[in-house]
Short mmCIF file of C-alpha atoms in Angstrom, two decimals:
data_model
loop_
_atom_site.label_atom_id
_atom_site.label_comp_id
_atom_site.label_asym_id
_atom_site.label_seq_id
_atom_site.Cartn_x
_atom_site.Cartn_y
_atom_site.Cartn_z
CA MET A 1 94.04 160.23 135.43
CA ARG A 2 95.07 159.03 138.85
CA THR A 3 92.21 158.49 141.26
CA ASP A 4 94.04 157.06 144.30
CA THR A 5 92.76 159.73 146.68
CA PRO A 6 91.89 159.18 150.36
CA TRP A 7 88.34 158.01 150.90
CA GLY A 8 85.57 159.99 152.48
CA THR A 9 84.60 163.63 151.98
CA LEU A 10 86.38 166.67 153.39
CA PRO A 11 85.28 167.96 156.80
CA ALA A 12 83.91 171.46 157.27
CA ARG A 13 86.55 174.19 157.08
CA ASP A 14 87.75 175.38 160.49
CA HIS A 15 89.91 178.26 161.68
CA LEU A 16 93.55 177.30 161.94
CA LEU A 17 94.56 178.20 165.46
CA ALA A 18 98.09 179.54 165.27
CA GLY A 19 98.82 178.71 168.91
CA ALA A 20 97.89 175.05 168.48
CA VAL A 21 99.99 174.75 165.34
CA ASP A 22 102.97 176.48 166.94
CA ALA A 23 102.73 174.20 169.96
CA ALA A 24 103.08 171.20 167.66
CA GLY A 25 106.27 172.67 166.19
CA ALA A 26 104.92 173.15 162.66
CA PRO A 27 104.73 176.51 160.92
CA VAL A 28 101.38 177.89 159.87
CA LEU A 29 102.63 178.72 156.36
CA ASP A 30 105.10 176.93 154.08
CA VAL A 31 106.09 179.03 151.04
CA VAL A 32 107.70 177.01 148.25
CA VAL A 33 110.01 178.65 145.72
CA PRO A 34 110.55 176.24 142.76
CA VAL A 35 113.81 176.95 140.91
CA TYR A 36 115.84 175.69 137.99
CA ASN A 37 119.29 177.17 137.35
CA GLU A 38 118.61 180.32 139.38
CA GLU A 39 122.00 180.80 141.03
CA LYS A 40 121.84 184.54 140.37
CA ASP A 41 118.31 185.34 141.58
CA LEU A 42 117.79 182.76 144.33
CA GLU A 43 119.65 184.42 147.21
CA PRO A 44 118.17 187.93 146.84
CA CYS A 45 114.70 186.38 146.41
CA VAL A 46 114.89 184.29 149.59
CA LEU A 47 116.45 187.10 151.65
CA ARG A 48 113.78 189.57 150.55
CA LEU A 49 110.94 187.09 151.14
CA HIS A 50 112.34 186.09 154.54
CA ASP A 51 112.66 189.71 155.62
CA HIS A 52 109.12 190.51 154.50
CA LEU A 53 107.60 187.55 156.34
CA ALA A 54 109.62 188.20 159.51
CA ARG A 55 108.41 191.83 159.58
CA THR A 56 104.77 191.48 158.50
CA PHE A 57 103.48 187.92 158.84
CA PRO A 58 101.78 187.36 162.23
CA TYR A 59 102.22 183.57 162.28
CA SER A 60 105.14 181.20 162.07
CA PHE A 61 106.41 180.41 158.58
CA ARG A 62 108.89 178.42 156.54
CA ILE A 63 110.47 179.05 153.13
CA THR A 64 111.27 175.93 151.09
CA VAL A 65 113.50 176.11 148.04
CA ALA A 66 112.56 173.29 145.62
CA ASP A 67 115.47 172.74 143.23
CA ASN A 68 114.33 171.11 139.96
CA ALA A 69 117.53 169.30 138.95
CA SER A 70 119.56 172.47 138.46
CA THR A 71 122.91 172.06 136.72
CA ASP A 72 124.52 175.33 137.94
CA ARG A 73 125.34 176.49 141.50
CA THR A 74 121.70 176.74 142.56
CA PRO A 75 121.93 173.72 144.96
CA GLU A 76 124.93 175.29 146.71
CA VAL A 77 123.17 178.62 147.12
CA ALA A 78 120.05 176.87 148.48
CA ALA A 79 122.13 174.85 150.96
CA ARG A 80 123.94 177.98 152.16
CA LEU A 81 120.66 179.80 152.73
CA ALA A 82 119.18 176.84 154.62
CA ALA A 83 122.26 176.72 156.86
CA ALA A 84 122.22 180.47 157.56
CA LEU A 85 118.46 180.95 158.11
CA PRO A 86 116.63 178.57 160.48
CA ARG A 87 113.26 179.13 158.77
CA VAL A 88 114.61 178.20 155.33
CA ARG A 89 115.09 174.68 154.00
CA SER A 90 115.91 173.18 150.62
CA TYR A 91 114.80 170.16 148.61
CA ARG A 92 116.73 168.67 145.74
CA LEU A 93 114.76 166.89 143.00
CA GLU A 94 116.48 165.00 140.21
CA GLU A 95 113.73 165.73 137.64
CA LYS A 96 112.48 169.00 136.18
CA GLY A 97 108.91 170.29 136.35
CA ARG A 98 107.30 172.97 138.49
CA GLY A 99 104.28 170.79 139.14
CA ARG A 100 106.52 167.93 140.23
CA ALA A 101 108.34 170.21 142.66
CA LEU A 102 105.13 171.56 144.20
CA ARG A 103 103.53 168.12 144.45
CA THR A 104 106.60 166.69 146.18
CA VAL A 105 107.11 169.46 148.72
CA TRP A 106 103.43 170.02 149.45
CA SER A 107 102.84 166.30 149.90
CA HIS A 108 105.45 166.14 152.66
CA SER A 109 104.91 169.49 154.37
CA ASP A 110 103.51 169.65 157.90
CA ALA A 111 102.20 173.22 157.55
CA PRO A 112 98.40 173.63 157.35
CA VAL A 113 98.70 176.33 154.65
CA LEU A 114 100.87 175.72 151.57
CA ALA A 115 101.84 178.43 149.10
CA TYR A 116 104.27 179.05 146.28
CA MET A 117 105.68 181.96 144.34
CA ASP A 118 108.08 182.40 141.45
CA VAL A 119 111.71 183.16 142.20
CA ASP A 120 111.63 186.44 140.27
CA LEU A 121 109.15 187.88 142.82
CA SER A 122 107.18 189.58 140.06
CA THR A 123 104.21 189.78 142.44
CA ASP A 124 104.25 192.45 145.14
CA LEU A 125 104.77 190.68 148.49
CA ASN A 126 102.15 192.86 150.17
CA ALA A 127 99.56 190.53 148.62
CA LEU A 128 100.90 187.49 150.50
CA LEU A 129 98.97 188.00 153.74
CA PRO A 130 95.67 188.73 151.91
CA LEU A 131 96.35 185.57 149.87
CA VAL A 132 96.63 183.17 152.82
CA ALA A 133 94.34 184.89 155.36
CA PRO A 134 91.11 183.34 153.94
CA LEU A 135 92.71 179.89 154.18
CA ILE A 136 93.81 180.40 157.78
CA SER A 137 90.38 181.71 158.79
CA GLY A 138 88.59 178.75 157.18
CA HIS A 139 86.76 180.88 154.63
CA SER A 140 88.35 179.41 151.47
CA ASP A 141 90.09 176.26 150.25
CA LEU A 142 92.49 177.74 147.69
CA ALA A 143 93.70 181.26 146.91
CA ILE A 144 95.28 182.71 143.79
CA GLY A 145 96.83 185.97 142.80
CA SER A 146 95.18 187.44 139.72
CA ARG A 147 96.73 189.78 137.18
CA LEU A 148 93.46 189.99 135.23
CA SER A 149 90.96 191.02 137.89
CA ARG A 150 89.85 194.55 138.64
CA GLY A 151 92.22 196.29 140.99
CA SER A 152 95.31 194.54 139.62
CA ARG A 153 98.19 196.68 138.35
CA VAL A 154 100.33 194.93 135.77
CA VAL A 155 103.41 195.96 133.82
CA ARG A 156 104.27 193.59 130.96
CA GLY A 157 104.64 193.38 127.21
CA SER A 158 101.72 193.17 124.80
CA LYS A 159 102.71 189.66 123.67
CA ARG A 160 102.47 188.15 127.16
CA GLU A 161 99.30 190.11 127.84
CA PHE A 162 97.67 188.69 124.72
CA VAL A 163 98.78 185.11 125.50
CA SER A 164 97.50 185.33 129.07
CA ARG A 165 94.09 186.67 128.13
CA ALA A 166 93.73 184.25 125.22
CA TYR A 167 94.52 181.32 127.51
CA ASN A 168 91.98 182.54 130.05
CA LEU A 169 89.37 182.76 127.27
CA ILE A 170 90.15 179.17 126.23
CA LEU A 171 89.67 177.94 129.79
CA ARG A 172 86.36 179.74 130.13
CA SER A 173 84.99 178.47 126.84
CA SER A 174 86.26 174.88 126.98
CA LEU A 175 86.33 174.01 130.71
CA ALA A 176 83.79 176.57 131.98
CA ALA A 177 86.43 177.98 134.35
CA ARG A 178 85.33 180.99 136.39
CA PHE A 179 88.67 181.96 137.97
CA SER A 180 90.43 184.79 136.18
CA ASP A 181 94.14 183.87 136.14
CA ALA A 182 95.36 180.28 136.13
CA GLN A 183 99.07 180.85 135.62
CA CYS A 184 100.08 183.64 137.97
CA GLY A 185 102.93 182.22 140.08
CA PHE A 186 101.31 183.18 143.36
CA LYS A 187 98.96 180.60 144.90
CA ALA A 188 98.06 178.91 148.19
CA VAL A 189 96.05 175.89 149.30
CA ARG A 190 95.03 174.35 152.60
CA ARG A 191 96.92 171.14 153.32
CA ASP A 192 93.78 169.07 153.97
CA VAL A 193 92.58 170.04 150.47
CA ALA A 194 95.98 169.37 148.90
CA GLU A 195 96.04 165.85 150.36
CA ARG A 196 92.89 164.98 148.42
CA LEU A 197 93.46 167.11 145.34
CA LEU A 198 97.10 166.46 144.44
CA PRO A 199 96.69 162.74 143.61
CA MET A 200 94.07 163.71 141.01
CA VAL A 201 96.38 166.19 139.26
CA GLU A 202 98.33 164.43 136.53
CA ASP A 203 100.49 167.19 135.07
CA SER A 204 103.98 167.79 136.46
CA GLY A 205 104.85 170.91 134.46
CA TRP A 206 103.34 174.33 133.82
CA PHE A 207 99.77 173.04 133.37
CA PHE A 208 99.80 171.81 136.99
CA ASP A 209 98.28 175.09 138.25
CA THR A 210 95.43 175.07 135.75
CA GLU A 211 94.54 171.44 136.37
CA LEU A 212 94.58 171.98 140.14
CA LEU A 213 92.21 174.93 139.89
CA VAL A 214 89.82 173.35 137.37
CA LEU A 215 89.38 170.20 139.46
CA ALA A 216 88.97 172.23 142.65
CA GLU A 217 86.34 174.44 141.07
CA ARG A 218 84.44 171.49 139.57
CA ALA A 219 84.42 169.83 143.00
CA GLY A 220 82.76 172.91 144.50
CA LEU A 221 85.75 174.11 146.53
CA ARG A 222 86.01 177.82 147.23
CA ILE A 223 88.76 179.71 145.39
CA HIS A 224 89.68 183.17 146.69
CA GLU A 225 91.19 185.67 144.23
CA VAL A 226 93.52 188.50 145.21
CA PRO A 227 94.27 191.37 142.79
CA VAL A 228 98.04 191.80 142.61
CA ASP A 229 100.62 194.30 141.48
CA TRP A 230 102.80 192.43 139.00
CA VAL A 231 105.86 193.44 137.00
CA ASP A 232 107.03 191.21 134.16
CA ASP A 233 110.51 189.75 134.45
CA PRO A 234 112.30 190.53 131.15
CA ASP A 235 114.81 187.73 131.81
CA SER A 236 112.15 185.01 132.19
CA THR A 237 113.20 181.70 130.62
CA VAL A 238 109.66 180.42 130.00
CA HIS A 239 109.24 179.18 126.41
CA ILE A 240 105.83 180.59 125.47
CA VAL A 241 105.10 178.43 122.40
CA ARG A 242 106.11 175.14 123.99
CA THR A 243 104.27 175.98 127.21
CA ALA A 244 101.12 176.97 125.29
CA THR A 245 101.21 173.70 123.35
CA GLU A 246 101.48 171.64 126.52
CA ASP A 247 98.70 173.65 128.12
CA LEU A 248 96.34 172.99 125.21
CA LYS A 249 97.07 169.27 125.46
CA GLY A 250 96.27 169.48 129.15
CA VAL A 251 93.00 171.30 128.48
CA TRP A 252 91.96 168.51 126.10
CA ARG A 253 92.92 165.76 128.57
CA VAL A 254 91.15 167.33 131.55
CA GLY A 255 88.07 168.23 129.50
CA ARG A 256 87.76 164.64 128.27
CA ALA A 257 88.14 163.25 131.81
CA LEU A 258 85.46 165.59 133.13
CA ALA A 259 83.13 164.78 130.24
CA VAL A 260 83.19 161.03 130.92
CA GLY A 261 83.13 161.43 134.72
CA ALA A 262 86.52 159.75 135.22
CA LEU A 263 87.41 161.72 138.36
CA PRO A 264 85.98 161.06 141.87
CA LEU A 265 85.38 164.74 142.58
CA ASP A 266 82.75 163.89 145.19
CA ARG A 267 85.64 163.00 147.53
CA LEU A 268 86.46 166.72 147.59
CA ALA A 269 82.96 167.81 148.59
CA ARG A 270 82.60 169.82 151.79
CA PRO A 271 79.61 170.34 154.07
CA PHE A 272 78.41 173.94 154.27
CA GLY A 273 79.94 174.90 157.62
CA ASP A 274 79.20 175.32 161.30
CA ASP A 275 76.10 177.52 160.96
CA PRO A 276 73.20 175.46 162.37
CA ARG A 277 71.02 176.63 159.48
CA ASP A 278 73.39 174.87 157.08
CA ARG A 279 73.27 171.49 158.78
CA ALA A 280 71.33 168.61 157.26
CA LEU A 281 67.93 168.08 158.86
CA SER A 282 66.85 164.54 159.61
CA GLY A 283 64.11 163.27 157.35
CA VAL A 284 64.56 166.02 154.76
CA PRO A 285 66.13 164.83 151.49
CA GLY A 286 68.95 167.02 150.19
CA GLY A 287 69.26 168.69 146.83
CA LEU A 288 65.55 168.52 145.98
CA ALA A 289 65.31 172.04 144.54
CA ARG A 290 68.38 171.62 142.33
CA GLN A 291 67.21 168.20 141.15
CA LEU A 292 63.76 169.56 140.29
CA VAL A 293 65.29 172.32 138.17
CA GLY A 294 67.58 169.86 136.39
CA PHE A 295 64.78 167.38 135.86
CA CYS A 296 62.49 170.07 134.42
CA VAL A 297 65.16 171.25 131.99
CA VAL A 298 65.95 167.72 130.84
CA GLY A 299 62.24 166.92 130.70
CA ALA A 300 61.43 169.94 128.55
CA LEU A 301 64.17 169.08 126.07
CA SER A 302 63.26 165.39 125.93
CA THR A 303 59.58 166.29 125.46
CA LEU A 304 60.49 168.37 122.42
CA VAL A 305 62.54 165.47 121.09
CA TYR A 306 59.66 163.09 121.78
CA LEU A 307 57.10 165.27 119.99
CA ALA A 308 59.40 165.75 117.00
CA LEU A 309 60.03 161.99 116.75
CA TYR A 310 56.31 161.22 117.13
CA SER A 311 55.44 163.59 114.30
CA LEU A 312 58.18 162.03 112.16
CA PHE A 313 57.19 158.42 112.88
CA ARG A 314 53.49 159.27 112.41
CA LEU A 315 54.17 159.87 108.73
CA GLY A 316 54.72 156.16 108.17
CA VAL A 317 52.99 154.24 110.98
CA GLY A 318 49.95 154.41 113.20
CA PRO A 319 49.69 156.47 116.40
CA GLN A 320 50.48 153.60 118.79
CA LEU A 321 53.69 152.53 117.00
CA ALA A 322 54.75 156.13 116.53
CA ASN A 323 54.16 156.82 120.22
CA GLY A 324 56.06 153.71 121.34
CA GLY A 325 59.09 154.38 119.11
CA ALA A 326 59.33 158.05 119.99
CA LEU A 327 58.93 157.38 123.70
CA LEU A 328 61.58 154.63 123.67
CA VAL A 329 64.23 156.78 122.02
CA SER A 330 63.51 159.83 124.15
CA ALA A 331 63.37 157.72 127.33
CA VAL A 332 66.90 156.34 126.81
CA ALA A 333 68.23 159.85 126.22
CA ASN A 334 66.21 161.18 129.16
CA THR A 335 67.60 158.57 131.56
CA ALA A 336 71.19 159.25 130.45
CA ALA A 337 70.77 163.03 130.78
CA ASN A 338 69.09 162.84 134.19
CA ARG A 339 71.72 160.38 135.41
CA ARG A 340 74.53 162.85 134.72
CA LEU A 341 72.96 166.29 135.00
CA THR A 342 70.13 165.96 137.52
CA PHE A 343 71.37 163.32 139.94
CA GLY A 344 75.13 163.83 139.46
CA VAL A 345 76.09 160.20 138.75
CA ARG A 346 79.52 160.13 137.08
CA GLY A 347 81.36 157.33 135.34
CA ARG A 348 80.05 154.23 133.62
CA GLY A 349 79.42 152.17 136.75
CA GLY A 350 75.77 151.10 137.00
CA ALA A 351 74.85 152.70 133.67
CA VAL A 352 73.30 149.50 132.27
CA ARG A 353 71.28 148.94 135.44
CA HIS A 354 70.10 152.54 135.41
CA GLN A 355 68.96 152.22 131.79
CA ALA A 356 67.13 148.98 132.61
CA GLN A 357 65.33 150.67 135.49
CA GLY A 358 64.66 153.64 133.22
CA LEU A 359 62.97 151.30 130.76
CA VAL A 360 60.65 150.12 133.52
CA VAL A 361 59.76 153.75 134.15
CA PHE A 362 59.37 154.09 130.36
CA ALA A 363 56.88 151.20 130.33
CA ILE A 364 54.77 153.01 132.91
CA GLY A 365 54.84 156.17 130.80
CA LEU A 366 54.00 154.13 127.71
CA ALA A 367 50.98 152.63 129.48
CA LEU A 368 49.74 156.08 130.46
CA THR A 369 50.19 157.65 127.01
CA SER A 370 48.99 154.62 125.07
CA GLY A 371 45.95 154.34 127.32
CA SER A 372 45.22 158.02 126.71
CA LEU A 373 45.44 157.53 122.93
CA ALA A 374 43.20 154.49 123.11
CA ALA A 375 40.65 156.37 125.19
CA LEU A 376 40.76 159.29 122.75
CA GLY A 377 40.22 156.97 119.77
CA ALA A 378 37.29 155.29 121.46
CA ALA A 379 35.70 158.62 122.34
CA SER A 380 36.08 160.56 119.07
CA GLY A 381 36.76 157.92 116.42
CA SER A 382 39.22 159.84 114.23
CA PRO A 383 40.82 162.71 116.21
CA SER A 384 42.99 165.34 114.54
CA HIS A 385 46.77 165.35 114.88
CA GLY A 386 46.60 168.46 117.08
CA THR A 387 44.16 166.75 119.44
CA GLU A 388 46.44 163.73 119.68
CA LEU A 389 49.38 165.96 120.60
CA ALA A 390 47.34 167.79 123.27
CA VAL A 391 46.27 164.51 124.87
CA LEU A 392 49.84 163.18 124.75
CA ILE A 393 51.17 166.34 126.41
CA ALA A 394 48.66 166.00 129.26
CA ALA A 395 49.46 162.32 129.68
CA ASN A 396 53.18 163.04 129.61
CA LEU A 397 52.81 165.63 132.38
CA ALA A 398 51.27 162.99 134.61
CA ALA A 399 53.95 160.49 133.60
CA THR A 400 56.66 163.08 134.28
CA VAL A 401 55.66 163.54 137.92
CA LEU A 402 55.70 159.79 138.43
CA ARG A 403 59.01 159.50 136.55
CA PHE A 404 60.72 162.01 138.84
CA LEU A 405 59.52 160.23 141.96
CA LEU A 406 60.70 156.87 140.65
CA PHE A 407 64.04 158.28 139.48
CA ARG A 408 64.71 159.91 142.85
CA ALA A 409 63.58 157.08 145.07
CA TRP A 410 64.49 154.00 143.01
CA VAL A 411 66.75 154.58 139.99
CA PHE A 412 69.04 157.26 141.47
CA PRO A 413 68.64 157.16 145.26
CA ASP A 414 70.24 159.78 147.50
CA ARG A 415 73.98 160.18 146.80
CA ALA A 416 74.85 160.06 150.50
CA ASP A 417 73.31 156.61 150.68
CA ARG A 418 75.27 155.54 147.61
CA SER A 419 78.50 156.86 149.16
CA ARG A 420 77.92 154.79 152.27
CA GLU A 421 77.30 151.74 150.14
CA VAL A 422 80.50 152.27 148.15
CA TYR A 423 82.90 153.51 150.80
CA GLY A 424 81.38 152.08 153.94
CA ASP A 425 80.24 153.98 157.04
CA GLY A 426 82.08 155.13 160.11
CA PRO A 427 85.73 155.98 160.75
CA ALA A 428 87.10 153.24 158.53
CA ALA A 429 85.53 154.87 155.52
CA ALA A 430 87.79 157.89 155.84
CA ALA A 431 90.98 155.88 155.55
CA PRO A 432 92.66 154.97 152.28
CA PRO A 433 93.08 151.35 151.29
CA ALA A 434 95.86 149.43 152.98
CA GLY A 435 99.16 149.69 151.24
CA HIS A 436 98.31 152.99 149.56
CA ALA A 437 101.25 155.36 149.25
CA ASP A 438 101.79 158.58 147.40
CA ASP A 439 103.79 157.98 144.27
CA THR A 440 105.86 161.09 144.88
CA HIS A 441 107.96 159.47 147.60
CA HIS A 442 110.56 158.32 145.12
CA GLU A 443 110.95 161.91 143.90
CA LEU A 444 111.95 163.24 147.30
CA GLY A 445 115.57 164.24 147.37
CA ASN A 446 117.85 165.26 150.20
CA VAL A 447 116.41 167.68 152.75
CA ARG A 448 118.69 170.33 154.20
#
């Protein structure tokens, strides 16, 4: 996975003022049409799309034809359209891949809203304005057309319907995706989001869309879905089996990267917005409620593990050794779980230090529980196993409160403070390292 994204987090979403954009000479919307050997369908597609936008779209626009190394007359048709229509341009890429085409064109576009659609125009164009309006207004970060949501009207064969729904089920079960349609060729993204998100997306083919959406959703970006009217193209050249195989490989790769925390998704985080009630208050730590819930869940599970281990160890050793062994094993697991789930620390950096600090917290818990057992033994002589467990539960409750405070203040301090330590503070922190360049520059072909 590539992680060479710009530093710093995204700013709050703002409304894209059409007048300001027009004054700078850039269109508000850039619609990309990726093509490969589409000499027959390209011209009617572009003419129909251009006519629709000219009649109905209230802002300035551009249509970009991204030619993926076509071997027929597609480049000639694209050049002729670009020469005849001032709001149409063409790119020529020497390598195939829809994802490669979108990455290249989007990375070099000056429009604040970037979209794409398939050349067959299977999606009704009346959904285009509802698709990009939430991005222009600042409400959402990405928008997708959905053939599987309520309100959609779809005409296609049973085989493609089954494949689409099965793929959506795989995404929901394996990557916990909540969006309904990853592969509909009708999507849009704000350029400021694309600048951060595209370098993290590794795929250059059909899985590009899915990977883009999964990473955006995991980073907490807002994805707007638009129900569409969609008619299947019977002449589509998509190879279903090969595409499905590549998609499954992509699902495995992305799932593994997310599981080990290999992606800096915190660089895509946004503040809430411009409502004063959403702004951070000085002196009030953030995320306390969510951390408490996560800590309680992890604590409840680790307590069950601890009690089970104590009962198991107690069969062969005394109460103090059983308590120490059970607490040690559960403490290591507890620190690892809280590190990832409660405090959101990803990757392996600092893991050893966190475990060492967790062991210090463990020693404090051991002192409390061992002291409680010693006091119980001194008071009653030979307590029952049930009494021992009751005392240990009470002692662990006290140790848990102290553990949370130590975890939050010492082991896993506030993430904003950690970000300032890692990336620095002030304007320089928002800039990428010197010498950084997008690796798609070499893919850029001639612009007409």
